[in-house]
Coordinates of C-alpha atoms and ligand atoms in Angstrom, one line a residue:
M186 CA -12.1 8.6 -16.7
T187 CA -10.6 5.8 -18.9
Y188 CA -8.0 3.3 -17.8
L189 CA -5.5 1.3 -19.9
T190 CA -3.2 -1.6 -18.9
T191 CA 0.5 -1.7 -18.6
R192 CA 0.7 -4.7 -20.9
G193 CA -1.4 -3.2 -23.6
R194 CA -3.4 -6.3 -24.5
A195 CA -6.7 -5.6 -22.6
R196 CA -9.4 -3.3 -23.6
D197 CA -9.7 0.1 -22.0
A198 CA -11.9 0.1 -18.9
D199 CA -13.9 2.4 -16.7
F200 CA -13.4 2.9 -12.9
E201 CA -15.9 0.4 -11.8
T202 CA -14.2 -2.4 -13.8
V203 CA -10.8 -1.4 -12.6
L204 CA -12.1 -1.4 -9.0
T205 CA -13.6 -4.8 -9.0
A206 CA -11.1 -6.5 -11.4
G207 CA -7.8 -5.7 -9.5
L208 CA -5.4 -7.2 -12.1
A209 CA -6.1 -6.5 -15.8
P210 CA -7.1 -9.5 -18.0
D211 CA -3.7 -9.3 -19.8
G212 CA -1.8 -9.7 -16.5
G213 CA -1.1 -6.0 -16.5
L214 CA -2.0 -3.3 -14.1
Y215 CA -4.5 -0.5 -14.7
L216 CA -3.5 3.1 -15.0
P217 CA -5.5 6.3 -16.1
K218 CA -5.1 7.0 -19.7
A219 CA -4.3 10.6 -18.8
W220 CA -3.4 12.1 -15.4
P221 CA -6.2 14.2 -13.9
Q222 CA -5.0 17.7 -12.9
A223 CA -5.5 19.5 -9.7
S224 CA -5.1 23.3 -10.0
A225 CA -3.0 25.4 -7.8
G226 CA -6.1 26.9 -6.3
E227 CA -7.7 23.6 -5.5
I228 CA -4.4 22.5 -3.9
A229 CA -4.1 25.6 -1.8
G230 CA -7.7 25.2 -0.6
Y231 CA -6.8 21.8 0.8
A232 CA -4.8 23.4 3.7
G233 CA -6.9 23.0 6.7
A234 CA -9.8 21.4 4.9
P235 CA -11.4 18.3 6.5
Y236 CA -9.6 15.1 5.3
A237 CA -12.8 13.5 4.0
A238 CA -13.5 16.6 1.9
V239 CA -10.1 16.4 0.2
A240 CA -10.4 12.6 -0.3
A241 CA -13.8 13.1 -1.9
D242 CA -12.3 15.7 -4.3
V243 CA -9.2 13.8 -5.2
L244 CA -11.1 10.5 -5.6
A245 CA -13.8 12.2 -7.9
A246 CA -11.0 12.8 -10.4
F247 CA -10.6 9.1 -10.7
T248 CA -14.1 7.6 -10.4
G249 CA -15.6 9.3 -13.5
D250 CA -19.4 8.9 -13.3
A251 CA -19.3 5.7 -11.2
F252 CA -19.9 7.8 -8.0
S253 CA -21.1 11.3 -7.5
R254 CA -19.1 13.8 -5.4
D255 CA -21.7 13.7 -2.8
A256 CA -21.7 9.9 -2.6
L257 CA -17.9 10.0 -2.3
L258 CA -18.1 12.6 0.4
R259 CA -20.5 10.4 2.5
L260 CA -18.3 7.3 2.0
A261 CA -15.2 9.2 2.9
D262 CA -16.9 10.8 6.0
E263 CA -17.7 7.4 7.2
A264 CA -14.4 5.9 6.4
Y265 CA -12.3 8.4 8.2
A266 CA -14.7 8.8 11.0
S267 CA -13.2 5.4 12.1
F268 CA -9.7 7.1 12.8
E269 CA -8.7 8.0 16.3
H270 CA -7.1 11.3 15.5
E271 CA -9.2 14.3 14.6
E272 CA -6.8 15.4 11.9
T273 CA -6.8 11.9 10.4
A274 CA -3.2 12.2 9.1
P275 CA -1.5 14.7 11.4
L276 CA 2.0 16.1 10.7
T277 CA 4.5 16.3 13.4
Q278 CA 7.7 18.5 13.1
V279 CA 10.8 16.7 14.1
G280 CA 13.5 19.1 12.8
D281 CA 14.0 22.5 11.2
E282 CA 12.8 21.2 7.8
D283 CA 11.6 17.7 8.7
W284 CA 8.1 16.3 9.4
I285 CA 6.6 13.0 10.2
L286 CA 3.3 12.2 8.6
E287 CA 1.4 10.0 11.1
L288 CA -0.7 7.5 9.0
Y289 CA -1.4 5.0 11.8
H290 CA -4.5 6.4 13.5
G291 CA -6.9 4.2 11.7
P292 CA -8.7 1.0 13.1
T293 CA -5.7 -1.4 12.4
L294 CA -2.9 1.1 13.3
A295 CA -1.2 1.1 9.9
F296 CA -1.5 3.3 6.7
K297 CA -3.3 0.6 4.8
D298 CA -6.6 1.6 6.6
F299 CA -6.5 4.8 4.6
A300 CA -7.3 3.0 1.3
M301 CA -9.0 -0.1 2.6
Q302 CA -11.7 1.7 4.6
I303 CA -12.7 3.5 1.3
L304 CA -12.2 0.5 -0.9
G305 CA -14.6 -1.7 1.2
R306 CA -17.3 1.0 0.9
L307 CA -16.8 1.5 -2.8
F308 CA -17.0 -2.3 -3.4
D309 CA -20.1 -2.8 -1.4
R310 CA -21.9 0.0 -3.1
V311 CA -21.0 -1.3 -6.6
L312 CA -22.0 -4.8 -5.8
A313 CA -25.3 -3.8 -4.2
R314 CA -26.0 -1.9 -7.4
R315 CA -25.3 -5.0 -9.5
G316 CA -26.8 -7.5 -7.1
E317 CA -23.6 -9.5 -7.1
R318 CA -21.3 -11.0 -4.5
L319 CA -17.5 -11.4 -4.8
T320 CA -14.7 -13.3 -3.0
I321 CA -11.9 -11.0 -2.3
I322 CA -8.4 -12.5 -2.0
A323 CA -5.4 -10.6 -0.5
A324 CA -1.8 -11.7 0.3
T325 CA -0.4 -9.8 3.2
S326 CA 3.0 -9.2 4.6
G327 CA 1.3 -8.2 7.9
D328 CA -0.9 -5.1 7.7
T329 CA -2.9 -5.3 4.5
G330 CA -4.7 -8.4 5.8
A331 CA -5.8 -6.7 9.0
A332 CA -6.9 -3.5 7.1
A333 CA -8.8 -5.6 4.6
I334 CA -10.6 -7.7 7.1
H335 CA -11.6 -4.8 9.4
A336 CA -12.9 -2.9 6.3
L337 CA -14.7 -5.8 4.6
A338 CA -16.1 -7.8 7.5
P339 CA -19.0 -5.4 7.8
C340 CA -19.8 -5.5 4.1
D341 CA -22.9 -7.4 2.7
H342 CA -21.6 -8.4 -0.7
V343 CA -18.1 -9.7 -0.2
D344 CA -16.3 -12.6 1.4
I345 CA -12.6 -11.9 2.2
V346 CA -9.7 -14.4 2.2
V347 CA -6.3 -13.3 3.6
L348 CA -3.1 -15.3 3.0
H349 CA -0.2 -14.5 5.3
P350 CA 3.3 -16.1 5.6
E351 CA 3.2 -18.4 8.7
G352 CA 5.4 -17.1 11.4
R353 CA 6.6 -14.1 9.4
V354 CA 4.2 -11.5 10.9
T355 CA 4.1 -10.2 14.5
E356 CA 1.7 -11.6 17.0
V357 CA -0.1 -8.3 17.2
Q358 CA -0.4 -8.3 13.3
R359 CA -1.7 -11.8 13.3
R360 CA -4.2 -11.3 16.0
M361 CA -5.7 -8.2 14.4
M362 CA -6.5 -10.5 11.4
T363 CA -7.5 -13.9 13.1
T364 CA -9.6 -12.5 16.0
V365 CA -12.3 -11.0 13.8
E366 CA -15.0 -13.6 13.9
A367 CA -17.4 -13.1 10.9
P368 CA -19.0 -15.5 8.4
N369 CA -17.4 -13.7 5.5
V370 CA -13.8 -13.7 6.8
M371 CA -11.1 -16.4 6.3
N372 CA -7.4 -16.4 7.3
I373 CA -5.0 -18.8 5.8
A374 CA -1.4 -19.2 7.2
V375 CA 0.7 -20.3 4.3
K376 CA 4.1 -22.2 4.9
G377 CA 6.3 -19.8 2.9
D378 CA 7.2 -16.1 2.6
F379 CA 5.2 -13.2 1.4
D380 CA 6.4 -13.6 -2.1
D381 CA 5.0 -17.2 -2.1
C382 CA 1.6 -15.8 -0.9
Q383 CA 1.7 -13.2 -3.6
A384 CA 2.6 -15.8 -6.2
I385 CA -0.3 -18.0 -5.0
V386 CA -2.7 -15.1 -5.5
K387 CA -1.4 -14.4 -9.0
S388 CA -1.7 -18.0 -10.0
L389 CA -5.4 -18.2 -8.7
F390 CA -6.3 -15.1 -10.6
A391 CA -4.7 -16.9 -13.7
D392 CA -7.1 -19.9 -13.2
R393 CA -10.2 -18.7 -15.0
A394 CA -12.4 -21.6 -13.9
F395 CA -11.5 -20.8 -10.2
V396 CA -12.1 -17.1 -10.8
D397 CA -15.5 -17.6 -12.1
R398 CA -16.5 -20.3 -9.6
V399 CA -15.8 -18.1 -6.4
R400 CA -16.0 -14.8 -8.3
L401 CA -12.5 -13.8 -7.4
S402 CA -11.4 -10.2 -6.9
G403 CA -8.5 -8.4 -5.2
V404 CA -7.7 -5.7 -2.9
N405 CA -3.8 -5.9 -3.0
S406 CA -1.9 -2.8 -3.7
I407 CA -2.1 -3.5 -7.3
N408 CA -5.8 -2.4 -7.1
W409 CA -5.8 1.0 -8.6
A410 CA -8.5 2.4 -6.2
R411 CA -6.0 1.9 -3.3
L412 CA -3.4 4.0 -4.9
A413 CA -5.9 6.7 -5.7
A414 CA -7.0 6.8 -2.1
Q415 CA -3.3 7.0 -0.9
T416 CA -2.6 10.1 -3.1
V417 CA -4.9 12.0 -0.7
Y418 CA -2.5 12.4 2.2
Y419 CA 0.2 13.6 -0.1
F420 CA -2.2 16.5 -1.0
T421 CA -3.2 17.3 2.6
A422 CA 0.3 17.1 3.9
A423 CA 1.9 19.3 1.1
A424 CA -1.0 21.7 1.4
A425 CA -0.6 22.1 5.2
L426 CA 3.2 22.9 4.5
G427 CA 2.4 25.5 1.9
A428 CA 2.0 23.8 -1.4
P429 CA 1.9 24.7 -4.2
D430 CA 4.6 27.3 -3.7
E431 CA 7.4 25.2 -2.4
P432 CA 8.4 21.6 -3.4
I433 CA 8.1 19.0 -0.6
H434 CA 10.0 15.9 -0.6
F435 CA 8.6 12.7 0.7
V436 CA 10.5 9.7 2.1
V437 CA 8.4 6.5 2.2
P438 CA 9.1 3.0 3.7
T439 CA 8.5 0.9 0.6
G440 CA 7.7 -2.7 0.1
N441 CA 5.3 -3.3 -2.9
F442 CA 5.9 0.3 -4.2
G443 CA 2.3 1.1 -3.8
D444 CA 2.5 3.9 -1.3
V445 CA 5.4 5.7 -2.9
F446 CA 3.8 5.4 -6.3
A447 CA 0.8 7.2 -4.9
G448 CA 3.3 10.1 -4.3
Y449 CA 4.4 10.0 -7.9
V450 CA 0.6 10.1 -8.9
A451 CA 0.1 13.1 -6.8
K452 CA 3.1 14.8 -8.6
K453 CA 1.6 13.9 -12.0
M454 CA -1.6 15.5 -10.8
G455 CA 0.2 18.8 -10.4
L456 CA 1.2 18.6 -6.7
N457 CA 4.5 20.3 -6.1
V458 CA 6.3 17.1 -4.9
G459 CA 10.1 17.3 -5.1
R460 CA 11.6 13.9 -5.0
L461 CA 10.3 10.6 -3.6
G462 CA 12.6 8.8 -1.3
V463 CA 12.2 5.1 -1.6
A464 CA 13.3 3.6 1.9
T465 CA 14.0 -0.2 2.0
N466 CA 15.2 -2.5 4.6
A467 CA 17.7 -5.3 3.7
N468 CA 15.2 -6.5 1.0
D469 CA 16.6 -3.9 -1.1
I470 CA 15.6 -4.8 -4.8
L471 CA 14.1 -1.4 -5.3
H472 CA 17.1 0.4 -4.1
R473 CA 19.3 -1.7 -6.4
V474 CA 17.0 -1.2 -9.5
L475 CA 16.8 2.6 -8.9
T476 CA 20.6 2.9 -8.7
T477 CA 21.7 0.3 -11.1
G478 CA 18.7 -0.7 -13.4
E479 CA 19.0 -4.3 -12.5
Y480 CA 15.7 -5.8 -11.2
R481 CA 16.7 -9.1 -9.6
P482 CA 15.3 -10.7 -6.5
T483 CA 17.6 -12.3 -4.1
G484 CA 15.3 -14.1 -1.7
V485 CA 13.4 -12.6 1.2
A486 CA 15.4 -11.8 4.3
P487 CA 13.2 -11.5 7.5
T488 CA 13.7 -8.1 9.2
M489 CA 12.0 -6.2 12.1
S490 CA 10.0 -4.3 9.5
P491 CA 8.2 -7.3 8.1
S492 CA 5.6 -5.3 5.9
M493 CA 8.6 -4.5 3.7
D494 CA 10.1 -8.0 3.5
I495 CA 9.3 -8.1 -0.2
Q496 CA 11.4 -8.7 -3.2
V497 CA 9.0 -8.6 -6.0
A498 CA 7.3 -5.2 -5.9
S499 CA 4.2 -5.4 -8.0
N500 CA 3.6 -1.7 -8.5
F501 CA 7.1 -1.1 -9.9
E502 CA 5.5 -2.3 -13.2
R503 CA 3.5 0.9 -13.2
L504 CA 6.5 3.2 -13.0
L505 CA 8.3 0.9 -15.5
F506 CA 5.5 1.5 -18.0
D507 CA 5.6 5.3 -17.6
A508 CA 9.4 5.2 -18.0
L509 CA 9.2 3.2 -21.1
G510 CA 7.1 6.0 -22.6
R511 CA 3.8 4.1 -21.8
D512 CA 4.7 1.3 -24.3
G513 CA 2.6 -1.8 -23.3
A514 CA 4.5 -4.1 -25.7
A515 CA 7.9 -3.0 -24.2
T516 CA 6.5 -3.4 -20.6
R517 CA 5.1 -6.8 -21.4
A518 CA 8.4 -7.9 -23.0
L519 CA 10.5 -6.9 -19.8
M520 CA 7.9 -8.4 -17.4
D521 CA 7.9 -11.7 -19.5
K522 CA 11.6 -11.7 -19.4
F523 CA 11.5 -11.2 -15.6
S524 CA 9.1 -14.0 -15.0
K525 CA 11.0 -16.4 -17.2
T526 CA 14.5 -15.6 -15.9
R527 CA 13.8 -14.0 -12.5
G528 CA 15.6 -10.9 -13.6
M529 CA 15.5 -8.0 -16.1
T530 CA 17.4 -4.8 -16.9
V531 CA 15.7 -1.4 -17.0
P532 CA 17.0 0.3 -20.3
P533 CA 19.1 3.3 -19.5
S534 CA 16.7 5.9 -20.8
A535 CA 14.0 4.4 -18.6
L536 CA 16.3 4.4 -15.6
E537 CA 17.1 8.0 -16.2
F538 CA 13.4 8.8 -16.3
M539 CA 13.0 7.1 -12.9
Q540 CA 15.9 8.8 -11.3
K541 CA 14.5 12.3 -12.0
D542 CA 11.7 11.6 -9.5
F543 CA 13.0 8.8 -7.2
V544 CA 15.9 8.5 -4.9
S545 CA 16.5 5.5 -2.7
Y546 CA 18.3 4.1 0.4
A547 CA 18.5 0.8 2.1
A548 CA 18.7 0.8 5.9
D549 CA 20.1 -2.2 7.7
E550 CA 18.8 -3.6 11.0
T551 CA 21.5 -1.9 13.1
A552 CA 20.8 1.6 11.8
T553 CA 17.1 1.0 12.1
A554 CA 17.3 0.0 15.7
A555 CA 19.6 2.9 16.4
E556 CA 17.2 5.3 14.7
M557 CA 14.3 4.1 17.0
R558 CA 16.6 4.8 20.0
A559 CA 17.8 8.1 18.7
H560 CA 14.2 9.3 17.9
F561 CA 13.0 8.4 21.4
E562 CA 15.9 10.2 23.0
A563 CA 15.4 13.4 20.9
N564 CA 11.5 13.5 20.9
G565 CA 10.4 11.4 23.8
T566 CA 8.1 9.5 21.4
L567 CA 8.3 5.9 19.9
I568 CA 8.4 5.1 16.2
D569 CA 7.9 1.7 14.5
P570 CA 10.6 -0.1 12.7
H571 CA 9.2 0.8 9.1
T572 CA 9.1 4.5 10.1
A573 CA 12.7 4.1 11.5
V574 CA 13.9 2.7 8.1
A575 CA 12.4 5.8 6.4
R576 CA 13.9 8.2 8.9
V577 CA 17.4 6.6 8.4
A578 CA 16.9 7.0 4.7
A579 CA 15.7 10.6 4.9
K580 CA 18.8 11.6 7.1
A581 CA 21.1 9.8 4.7
L582 CA 19.6 11.3 1.6
R583 CA 19.7 14.7 3.0
E584 CA 23.4 14.2 4.0
D585 CA 24.2 13.0 0.5
G586 CA 22.6 16.1 -1.0
A587 CA 19.8 14.0 -2.8
L588 CA 17.3 15.9 -0.7
S589 CA 17.4 19.4 0.5
G590 CA 14.7 21.7 1.9
R591 CA 11.5 20.3 3.4
V592 CA 11.2 16.6 3.8
V593 CA 8.1 14.7 5.0
T594 CA 8.7 11.1 6.2
L595 CA 5.7 8.9 6.2
S596 CA 5.1 7.0 9.3
T597 CA 3.2 3.9 8.3
A598 CA 2.4 1.9 11.4
H599 CA 1.8 2.4 15.2
P600 CA 4.8 1.3 17.3
A601 CA 2.5 -1.1 19.3
K602 CA 2.2 -3.2 16.2
F603 CA 6.0 -4.1 16.6
P604 CA 6.4 -4.2 20.4
D605 CA 9.4 -6.6 20.5
A606 CA 11.5 -4.6 18.0
V607 CA 10.6 -1.3 19.6
A608 CA 11.3 -2.5 23.2
A609 CA 14.6 -4.1 22.2
A610 CA 15.8 -0.7 20.6
T611 CA 14.5 1.6 23.1
G612 CA 13.8 -0.2 26.4
E613 CA 10.3 1.1 26.1
T614 CA 7.2 -1.1 25.4
P615 CA 4.6 0.7 23.4
A616 CA 1.1 0.3 24.6
L617 CA -1.7 -0.7 22.4
P618 CA -4.6 1.7 22.2
P619 CA -7.6 0.9 24.5
A620 CA -9.7 -0.7 21.7
Y621 CA -7.1 -3.6 21.5
A622 CA -6.6 -4.0 25.3
D623 CA -7.9 -7.6 25.3
L624 CA -6.3 -8.5 21.9
F625 CA -4.4 -11.4 23.5
E626 CA -7.3 -13.0 25.1
R627 CA -9.6 -13.1 22.0
P628 CA -9.9 -16.5 20.2
E629 CA -8.3 -16.9 16.8
F630 CA -9.8 -18.3 13.6
I631 CA -7.3 -19.6 11.2
A632 CA -6.6 -22.3 8.5
H633 CA -3.2 -23.6 7.4
A634 CA -2.0 -24.5 3.9
P635 CA 1.3 -25.4 2.0
A636 CA 2.7 -22.9 -0.4
E637 CA 0.7 -24.4 -3.3
P638 CA -2.1 -22.8 -5.3
A639 CA -4.2 -25.9 -5.6
A640 CA -4.2 -26.5 -1.8
V641 CA -5.3 -22.8 -1.2
A642 CA -7.9 -23.0 -3.9
A643 CA -9.4 -26.2 -2.3
I644 CA -9.7 -24.6 1.1
I645 CA -11.5 -21.5 -0.4
V646 CA -13.9 -23.6 -2.4
E647 CA -14.8 -25.6 0.6
R648 CA -15.7 -22.5 2.5
F649 CA -17.0 -20.0 -0.2
G650 CA -17.3 -22.0 -3.5
Ligands
PLP801 C1 2.5 -2.1 3.6 C2 3.4 -1.4 4.4 C3 4.6 -0.7 3.9 C4 5.0 -0.8 2.5 O1 4.0 -0.1 1.6 P1 4.0 -0.4 0.0 O2 2.9 0.3 -0.5 O3 3.8 -1.9 -0.1 O4 5.3 0.0 -0.5 C5 5.3 0.0 4.7 N1 5.1 0.1 6.1 C6 4.1 -0.6 6.7 C7 3.9 -0.5 8.0 C8 3.2 -1.3 5.8 O5 2.2 -1.9 6.3

């Protein structure tokens, strides 16, 4: 399996390079040179198969000879054994043609565990083989950080640094990160928003001296291996509902465009995916670009779905590249324009390409709260605000006629991660699972920094340099 970059100026790479590099040396994002194909027979065989077995199959299509199918199966078995639900990613029917895909049964109660639990194990194996150690850095809007820390703390060959926007994550989210006491784990609270954190990470990667000094690497959703791992539940869900015969639409609560892009990848691999519904909260840059072609951030508005309080969606560049006919120079030109002027316009032909696969909807706070309440009244179960955003979108898109037939809405977090918003909307306070019963008594480990790359770099060097 060979990978190229979206900006066309770095050499082709193999999976191992893509895994450990994160961002490509030309500032672009890695993508497979050609989409691997899953046959109709293989896809049908995924119905009822153990999740780890499907994961090993799908990942094997991306890893080339870096890992054997057996090694992948062992790693996937271990990774998904840490999930609470025996089906790993269970589907719940909530209407005639509506399902919810529960992706929150992992160790940190959000879908990010699906990728991170595998990624940590892939990293550790590669580094053990090479006799190397890396410092991994991640910016988090709330859930990536906890998933990364829980996946990487047990690893022998990595240190992990997580930046989160101070005061912009829930207390449960923060405590899931800051209460893990391990010599290789460091949390930094940044005075700024998530886009500031993400910009700091980008600028640290651009500093070659710093990258070499701490051997910097990334696990943000720009890391291709994460997207590859996230394609798996699109396969299991569609297979469970009778793929490949009938198309399934997916509606995805979207921030950095990673999860929904994984659905696009599954479609490119031959899965019978209908349309992909991009659901955003008030931070609706993706909804605006997909309807108008204008990609222009407006500043982040805090909402009750903080993991989607993002304006600059890194993975959108991957779709842009495909939509521009995989033209690296054209992608680079548009991304340069974007970073210079804080805006760009997707050319009409590229927008048309995107609109074939993607539809979108932005849900406001009132509709999101009303949906949590309506869902509770109809089903007797609680959904978190991110899931509620996607349910609002799924219903609206169906009403508009943008989606018809079977729709799966991804449920990306456990309601107990967002207890205040859920309780305010429904009057019910969701309980944390037993493993987290004493979360509020545990001591926290945390450093603080202004939103400046140099200040963050200094803290990291002091600890891990
Ligand atoms: C990260 C996250 C999202 C957004 O996923 P992207 O891949 O960034 O689009 C949605 N919901 C929850 C709960 C998340 O943690």
